[in-house]
CSV table of C-alpha atoms in Angstrom, one decimal:
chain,number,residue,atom,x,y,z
A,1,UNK,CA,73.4,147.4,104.2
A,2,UNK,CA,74.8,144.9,101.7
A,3,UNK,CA,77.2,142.2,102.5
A,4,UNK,CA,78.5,139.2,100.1
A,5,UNK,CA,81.3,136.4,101.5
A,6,UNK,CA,82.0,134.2,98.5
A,7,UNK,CA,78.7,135.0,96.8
A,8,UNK,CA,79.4,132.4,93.5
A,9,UNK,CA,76.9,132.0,90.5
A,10,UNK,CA,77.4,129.2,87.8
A,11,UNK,CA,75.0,128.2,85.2
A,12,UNK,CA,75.8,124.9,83.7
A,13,UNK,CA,79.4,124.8,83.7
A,14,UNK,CA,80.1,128.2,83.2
A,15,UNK,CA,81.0,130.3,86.1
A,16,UNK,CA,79.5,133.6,86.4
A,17,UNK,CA,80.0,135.2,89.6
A,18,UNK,CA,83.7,133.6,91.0
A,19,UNK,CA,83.3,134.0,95.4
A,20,UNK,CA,82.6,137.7,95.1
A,21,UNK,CA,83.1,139.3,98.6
A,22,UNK,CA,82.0,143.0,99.2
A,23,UNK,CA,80.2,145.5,101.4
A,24,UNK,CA,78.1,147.7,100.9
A,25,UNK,CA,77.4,150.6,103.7
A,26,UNK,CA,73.8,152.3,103.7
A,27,UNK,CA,73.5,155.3,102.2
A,28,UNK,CA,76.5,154.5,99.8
A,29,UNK,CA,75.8,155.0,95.8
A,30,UNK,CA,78.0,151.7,94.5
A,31,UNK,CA,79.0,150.7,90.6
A,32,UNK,CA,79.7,147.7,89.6
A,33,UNK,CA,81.9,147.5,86.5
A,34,UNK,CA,82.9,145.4,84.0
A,35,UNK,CA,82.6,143.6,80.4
A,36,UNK,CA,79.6,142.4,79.6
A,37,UNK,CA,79.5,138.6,80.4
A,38,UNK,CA,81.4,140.1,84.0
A,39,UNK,CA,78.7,138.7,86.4
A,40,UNK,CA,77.3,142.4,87.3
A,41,UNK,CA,73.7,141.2,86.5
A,42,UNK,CA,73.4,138.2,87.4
A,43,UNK,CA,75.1,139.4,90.7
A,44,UNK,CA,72.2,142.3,91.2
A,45,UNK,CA,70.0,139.3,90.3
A,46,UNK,CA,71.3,137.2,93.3
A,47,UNK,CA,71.1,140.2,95.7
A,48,UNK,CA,67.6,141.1,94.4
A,49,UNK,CA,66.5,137.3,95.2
A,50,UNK,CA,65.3,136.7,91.4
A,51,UNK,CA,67.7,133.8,91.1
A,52,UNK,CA,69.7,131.6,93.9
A,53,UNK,CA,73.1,131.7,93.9
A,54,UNK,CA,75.7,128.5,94.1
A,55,UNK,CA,77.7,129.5,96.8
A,56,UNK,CA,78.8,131.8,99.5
A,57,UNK,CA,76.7,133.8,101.6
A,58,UNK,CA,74.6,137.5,101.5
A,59,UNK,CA,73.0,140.0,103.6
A,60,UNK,CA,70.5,142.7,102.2
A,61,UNK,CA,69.1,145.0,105.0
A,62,UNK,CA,69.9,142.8,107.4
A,63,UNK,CA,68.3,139.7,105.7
A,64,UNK,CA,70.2,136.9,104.9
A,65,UNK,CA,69.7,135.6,101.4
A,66,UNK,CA,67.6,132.0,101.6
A,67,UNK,CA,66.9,131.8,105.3
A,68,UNK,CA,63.2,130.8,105.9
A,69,UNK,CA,60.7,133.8,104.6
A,70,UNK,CA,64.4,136.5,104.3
A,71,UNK,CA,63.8,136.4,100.5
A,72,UNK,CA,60.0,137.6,100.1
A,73,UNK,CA,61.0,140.1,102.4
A,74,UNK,CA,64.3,141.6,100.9
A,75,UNK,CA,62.1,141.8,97.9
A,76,UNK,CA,60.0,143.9,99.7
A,77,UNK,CA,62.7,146.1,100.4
A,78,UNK,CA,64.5,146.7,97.6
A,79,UNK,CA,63.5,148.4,94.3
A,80,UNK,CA,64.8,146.9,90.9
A,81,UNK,CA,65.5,148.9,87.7
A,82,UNK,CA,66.3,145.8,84.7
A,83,UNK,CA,68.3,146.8,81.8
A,84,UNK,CA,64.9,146.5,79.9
A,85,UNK,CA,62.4,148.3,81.7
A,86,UNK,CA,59.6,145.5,81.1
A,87,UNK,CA,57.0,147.7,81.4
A,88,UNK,CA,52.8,146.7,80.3
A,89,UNK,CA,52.8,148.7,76.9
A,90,UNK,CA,48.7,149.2,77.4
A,91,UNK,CA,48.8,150.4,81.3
A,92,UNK,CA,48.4,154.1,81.4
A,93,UNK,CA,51.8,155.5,84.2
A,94,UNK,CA,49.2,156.1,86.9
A,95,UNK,CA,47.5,152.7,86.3
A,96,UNK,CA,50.5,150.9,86.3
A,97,UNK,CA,52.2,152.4,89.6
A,98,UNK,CA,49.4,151.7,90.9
A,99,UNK,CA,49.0,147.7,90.1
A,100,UNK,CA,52.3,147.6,91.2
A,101,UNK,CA,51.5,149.5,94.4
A,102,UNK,CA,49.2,146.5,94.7
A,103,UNK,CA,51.5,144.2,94.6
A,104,UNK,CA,53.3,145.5,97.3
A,105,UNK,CA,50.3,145.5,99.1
A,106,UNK,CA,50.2,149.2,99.8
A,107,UNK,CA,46.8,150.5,100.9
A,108,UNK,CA,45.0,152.6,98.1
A,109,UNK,CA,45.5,156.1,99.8
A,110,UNK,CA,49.3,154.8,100.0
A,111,UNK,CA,49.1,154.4,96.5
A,112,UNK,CA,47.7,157.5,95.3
A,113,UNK,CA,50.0,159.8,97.4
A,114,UNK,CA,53.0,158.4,95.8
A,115,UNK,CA,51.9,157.5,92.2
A,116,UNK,CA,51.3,161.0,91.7
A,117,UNK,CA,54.4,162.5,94.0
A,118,UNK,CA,56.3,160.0,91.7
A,119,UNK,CA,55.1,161.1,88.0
A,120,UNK,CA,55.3,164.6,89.1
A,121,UNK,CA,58.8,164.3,90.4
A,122,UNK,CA,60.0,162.6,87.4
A,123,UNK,CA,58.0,164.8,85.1
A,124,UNK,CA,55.6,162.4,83.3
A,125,UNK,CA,52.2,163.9,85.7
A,126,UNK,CA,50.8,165.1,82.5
A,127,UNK,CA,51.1,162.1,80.8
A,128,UNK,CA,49.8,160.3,83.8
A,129,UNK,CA,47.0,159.4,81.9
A,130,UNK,CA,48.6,157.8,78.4
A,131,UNK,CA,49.8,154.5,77.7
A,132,UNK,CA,53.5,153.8,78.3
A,133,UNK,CA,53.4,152.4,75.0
A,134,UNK,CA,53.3,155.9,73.8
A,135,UNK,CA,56.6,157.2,75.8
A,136,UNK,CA,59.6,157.9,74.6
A,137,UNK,CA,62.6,155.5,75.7
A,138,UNK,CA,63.9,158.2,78.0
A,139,UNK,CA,60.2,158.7,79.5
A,140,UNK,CA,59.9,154.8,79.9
A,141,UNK,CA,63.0,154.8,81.5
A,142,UNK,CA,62.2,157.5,83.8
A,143,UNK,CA,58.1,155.4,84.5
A,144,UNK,CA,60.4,152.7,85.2
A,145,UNK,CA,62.3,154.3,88.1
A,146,UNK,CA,59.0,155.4,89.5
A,147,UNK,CA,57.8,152.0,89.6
A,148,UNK,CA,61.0,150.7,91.5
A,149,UNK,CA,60.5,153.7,94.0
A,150,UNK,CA,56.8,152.9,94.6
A,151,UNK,CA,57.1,151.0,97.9
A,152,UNK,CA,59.7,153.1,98.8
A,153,UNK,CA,62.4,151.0,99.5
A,154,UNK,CA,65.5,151.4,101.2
A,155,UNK,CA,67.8,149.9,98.5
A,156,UNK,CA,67.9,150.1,94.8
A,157,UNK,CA,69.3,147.9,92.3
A,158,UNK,CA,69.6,149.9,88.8
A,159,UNK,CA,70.8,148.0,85.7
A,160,UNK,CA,72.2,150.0,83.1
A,161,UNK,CA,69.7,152.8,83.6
A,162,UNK,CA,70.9,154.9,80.9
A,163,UNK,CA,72.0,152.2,78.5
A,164,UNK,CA,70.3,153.4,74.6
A,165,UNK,CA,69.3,156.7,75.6
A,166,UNK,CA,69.6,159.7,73.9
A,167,UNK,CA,71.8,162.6,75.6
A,168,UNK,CA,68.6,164.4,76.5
A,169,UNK,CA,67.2,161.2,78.1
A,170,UNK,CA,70.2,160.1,79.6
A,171,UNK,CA,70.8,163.4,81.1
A,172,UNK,CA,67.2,163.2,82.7
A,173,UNK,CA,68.0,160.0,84.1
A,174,UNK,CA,71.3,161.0,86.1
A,175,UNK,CA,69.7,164.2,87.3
A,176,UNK,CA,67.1,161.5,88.8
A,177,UNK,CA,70.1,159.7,90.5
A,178,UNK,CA,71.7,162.4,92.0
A,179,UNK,CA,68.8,163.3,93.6
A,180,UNK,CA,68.0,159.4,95.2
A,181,UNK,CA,71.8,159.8,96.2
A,182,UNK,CA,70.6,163.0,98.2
A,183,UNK,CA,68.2,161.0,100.0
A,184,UNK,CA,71.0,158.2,101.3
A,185,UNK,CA,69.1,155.4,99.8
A,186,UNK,CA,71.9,152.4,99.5
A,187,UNK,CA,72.4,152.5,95.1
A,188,UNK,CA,73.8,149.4,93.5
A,189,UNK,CA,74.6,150.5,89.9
A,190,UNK,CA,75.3,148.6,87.4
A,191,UNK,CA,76.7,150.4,84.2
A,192,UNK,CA,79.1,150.6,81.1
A,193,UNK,CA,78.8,154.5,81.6
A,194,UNK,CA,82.4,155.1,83.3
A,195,UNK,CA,81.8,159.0,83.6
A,196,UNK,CA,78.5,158.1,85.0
A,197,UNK,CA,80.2,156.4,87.8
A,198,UNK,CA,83.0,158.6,88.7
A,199,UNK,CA,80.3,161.0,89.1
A,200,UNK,CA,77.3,159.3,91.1
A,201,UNK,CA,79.1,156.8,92.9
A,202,UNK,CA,80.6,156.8,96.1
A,203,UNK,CA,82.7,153.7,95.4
A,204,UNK,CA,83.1,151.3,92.5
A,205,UNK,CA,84.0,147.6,92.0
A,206,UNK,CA,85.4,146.1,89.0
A,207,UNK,CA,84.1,142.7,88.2
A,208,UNK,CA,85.7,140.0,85.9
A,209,UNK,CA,84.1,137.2,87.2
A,210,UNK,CA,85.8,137.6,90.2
A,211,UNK,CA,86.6,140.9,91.7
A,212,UNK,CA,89.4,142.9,90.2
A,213,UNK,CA,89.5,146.7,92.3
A,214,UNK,CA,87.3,147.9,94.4
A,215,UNK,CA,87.6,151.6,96.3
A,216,UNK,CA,86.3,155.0,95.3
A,217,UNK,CA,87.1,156.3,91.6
A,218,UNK,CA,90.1,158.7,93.0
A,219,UNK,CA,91.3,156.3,95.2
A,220,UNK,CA,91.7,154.1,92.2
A,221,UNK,CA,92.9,156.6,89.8
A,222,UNK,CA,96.0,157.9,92.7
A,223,UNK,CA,96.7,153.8,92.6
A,224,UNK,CA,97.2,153.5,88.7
A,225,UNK,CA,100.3,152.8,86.7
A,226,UNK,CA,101.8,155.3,84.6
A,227,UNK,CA,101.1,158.4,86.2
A,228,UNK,CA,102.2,161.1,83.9
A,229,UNK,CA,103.6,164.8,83.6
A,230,UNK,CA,103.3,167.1,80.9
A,231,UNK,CA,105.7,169.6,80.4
A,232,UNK,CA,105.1,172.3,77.8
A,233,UNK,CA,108.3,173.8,76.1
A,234,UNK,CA,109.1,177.1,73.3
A,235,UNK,CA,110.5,174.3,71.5
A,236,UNK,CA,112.0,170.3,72.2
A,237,UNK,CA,115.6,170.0,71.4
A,238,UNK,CA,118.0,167.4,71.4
A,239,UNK,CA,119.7,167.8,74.2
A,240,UNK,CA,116.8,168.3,76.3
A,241,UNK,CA,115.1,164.9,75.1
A,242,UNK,CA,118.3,163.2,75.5
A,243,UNK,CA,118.5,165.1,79.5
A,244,UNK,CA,115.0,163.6,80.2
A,245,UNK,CA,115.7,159.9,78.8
A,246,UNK,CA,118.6,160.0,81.2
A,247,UNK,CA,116.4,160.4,84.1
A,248,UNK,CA,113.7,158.2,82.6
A,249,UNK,CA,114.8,155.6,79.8
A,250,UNK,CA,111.4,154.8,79.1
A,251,UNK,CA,107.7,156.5,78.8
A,252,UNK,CA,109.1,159.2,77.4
A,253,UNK,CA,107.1,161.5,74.2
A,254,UNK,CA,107.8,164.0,72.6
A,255,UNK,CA,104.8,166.0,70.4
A,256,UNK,CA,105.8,169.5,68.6
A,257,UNK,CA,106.5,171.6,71.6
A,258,UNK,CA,105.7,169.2,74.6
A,259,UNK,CA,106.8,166.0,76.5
A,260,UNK,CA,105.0,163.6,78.2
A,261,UNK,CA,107.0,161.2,81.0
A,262,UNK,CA,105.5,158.5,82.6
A,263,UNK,CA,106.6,159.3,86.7
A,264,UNK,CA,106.5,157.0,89.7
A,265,UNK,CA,105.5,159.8,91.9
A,266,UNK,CA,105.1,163.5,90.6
A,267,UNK,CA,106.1,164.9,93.7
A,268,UNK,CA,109.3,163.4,94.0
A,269,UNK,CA,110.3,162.9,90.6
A,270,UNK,CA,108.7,166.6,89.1
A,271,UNK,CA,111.8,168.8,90.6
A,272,UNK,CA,114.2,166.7,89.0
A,273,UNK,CA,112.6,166.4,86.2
A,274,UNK,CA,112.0,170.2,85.5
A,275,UNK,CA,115.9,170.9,86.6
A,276,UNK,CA,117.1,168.8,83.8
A,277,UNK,CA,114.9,170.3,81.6
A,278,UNK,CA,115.9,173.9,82.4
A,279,UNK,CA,120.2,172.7,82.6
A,280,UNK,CA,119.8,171.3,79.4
A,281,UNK,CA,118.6,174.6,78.1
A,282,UNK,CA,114.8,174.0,78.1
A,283,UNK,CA,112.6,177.2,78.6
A,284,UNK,CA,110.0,175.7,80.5
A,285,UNK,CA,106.0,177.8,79.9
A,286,UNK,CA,103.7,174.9,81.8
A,287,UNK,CA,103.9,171.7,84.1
A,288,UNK,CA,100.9,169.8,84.5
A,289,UNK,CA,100.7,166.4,86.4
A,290,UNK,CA,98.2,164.3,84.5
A,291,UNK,CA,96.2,162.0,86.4
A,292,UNK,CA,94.9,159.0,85.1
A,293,UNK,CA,90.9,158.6,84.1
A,294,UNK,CA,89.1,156.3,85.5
A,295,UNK,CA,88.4,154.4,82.0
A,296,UNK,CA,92.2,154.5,82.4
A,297,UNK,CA,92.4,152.7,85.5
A,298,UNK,CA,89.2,150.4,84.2
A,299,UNK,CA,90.9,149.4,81.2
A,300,UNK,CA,94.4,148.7,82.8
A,301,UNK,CA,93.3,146.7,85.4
A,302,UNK,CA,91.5,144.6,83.0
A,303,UNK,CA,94.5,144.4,80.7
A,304,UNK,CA,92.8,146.3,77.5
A,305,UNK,CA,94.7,149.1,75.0
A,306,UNK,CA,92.8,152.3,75.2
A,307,UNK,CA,90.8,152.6,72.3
């Protein structure tokens, strides 16, 4: 559905996007990550033909990015969420799905079926008839979705859709996503929200410029460094500390009653590691392998200390 070869951005002399290559299957729910300044907007910017890239090449439904008349009709086909919802403060909801119903040339019994199938399904038909100047952020949010789905396109690019919402309205919002993921729409997602993604998104790119990581979140986690196991003791003594540093010299912690040891592989090096526990007279009450998070794996590969 999506495809990028060398896609490249630069505005002056600063290089935003650095020959990003991806692909995007239909149907998939996709995240890209990264620091702000990473190119994630300005790359959902490029693919949603607001601004021309530099370089490289892209595909969007089957459209190829600048070819004669592709752009007007990619933006026919996808629906944008902006970090800021941008939203006319005096429109009433129904009034404004409906102008931009207009815009997207959709006759007027078109327009009428969906604005209110739209406000109902996100929950605002019974303020279809106040100003979204009234709404709360959560609400605008939620207005602001319904305008992206109003043509109903096949792809949607979502920036930060949950960014400065409260728990309530954030929760609102990813019950919203889950359902679009339900209905295989192809879901770019842009977000800072790492549980967010693990949990919408079918796959996940981290961006640094360039393209760190890409697969799905447990993909990435099974690939991290420092895979760890946790083994819970009655009690650490010495000569049980000193029978685990002699299998493993280094990522090895010791907290009241339990040790954590950084592993290459649990599976092969668990068993040893339990029967030097128990020889050294360790009474073992609980081994748990403990898998890395993905803000783990995000923060690794982008070479930050946990906070």
């Amino acid at each position: 559905m999506i495809e990028t070869e060398e896609l490249t951005r630069s505005f002056g002399g600063t290089l935003a996007v650095d020959r990003l290559t991806l692909s995007i299957g239909e149907g998939e729910v996709f995240a890209l990550l990264g620091p702000n300044g990473a190119g994630k907007t300005t790359t959902v910017r490029m693919l949603g033909c607001l601004i021309a890239s530099s370089g490289g090449r892209a595909t969007v439904a089957g459209e190829r990015i600048g070819a004669p008349g592709a752009d007007r009709r990619i933006r026919s086909l996808v629906g944008l969420l902006p970090e800021e919802p941008g939203l006319y403060p005096d429109l009433t909801a129904s009034r404004l799905l409906d102008h931009f119903g207009r815009l997207y040339q959709l006759p007027a019994p078109v327009r009428a079926e969906r604005t209110e199938a739209l406000l109902h399904r996100l929950g605002l038909w019974e303020r279809r008839d106040s100003a979204a100047a009234t709404f709360s952020k959560g609400m605008r949010q939620r207005l602001a979705i319904a305008r992206a789905l109003i043509h109903d396109p096949p792809v949607l690019f979502l920036d930060e859709p949950t960014a400065n919402l409260d728990p309530e309205g954030a929760r609102s919002v990813r019950e919203i996503l889950l359902q679009l993921r339900e209905e295989r729409r192809t879901i770019v997602l842009n977000t800072h929200d790492l549980a967010e993604a693990e949990r919408i998104c079918d796959r996940v790119a981290v961006l640094r410029t360039r393209l760190v990581a890409v697969g799905r979140p447990a993909e990435l986690r099974a690939a991290a460094r420092g895979r760890t196991t946790r083994i819970t003791l009655d009690a650490v003594t010495g000569p049980v500390l000193a029978a685990v540093r002699a299998l493993h010299p280094e990522g090895v912690r010791a907290e009241g009653a339990e040790l954590t040891v950084e592993v290459a592989d649990p599976v092969r090096d668990n068993p040893e590691l339990v029967a030097a526990v128990v020889a050294a007279g360790g009474r073992v009450q609980s081994v748990v392998p403990v898998t890395a998070s993905l803000e783990d794996v995000y923060l690794d590969l982008l070479g930050e200390e946990p906070r």
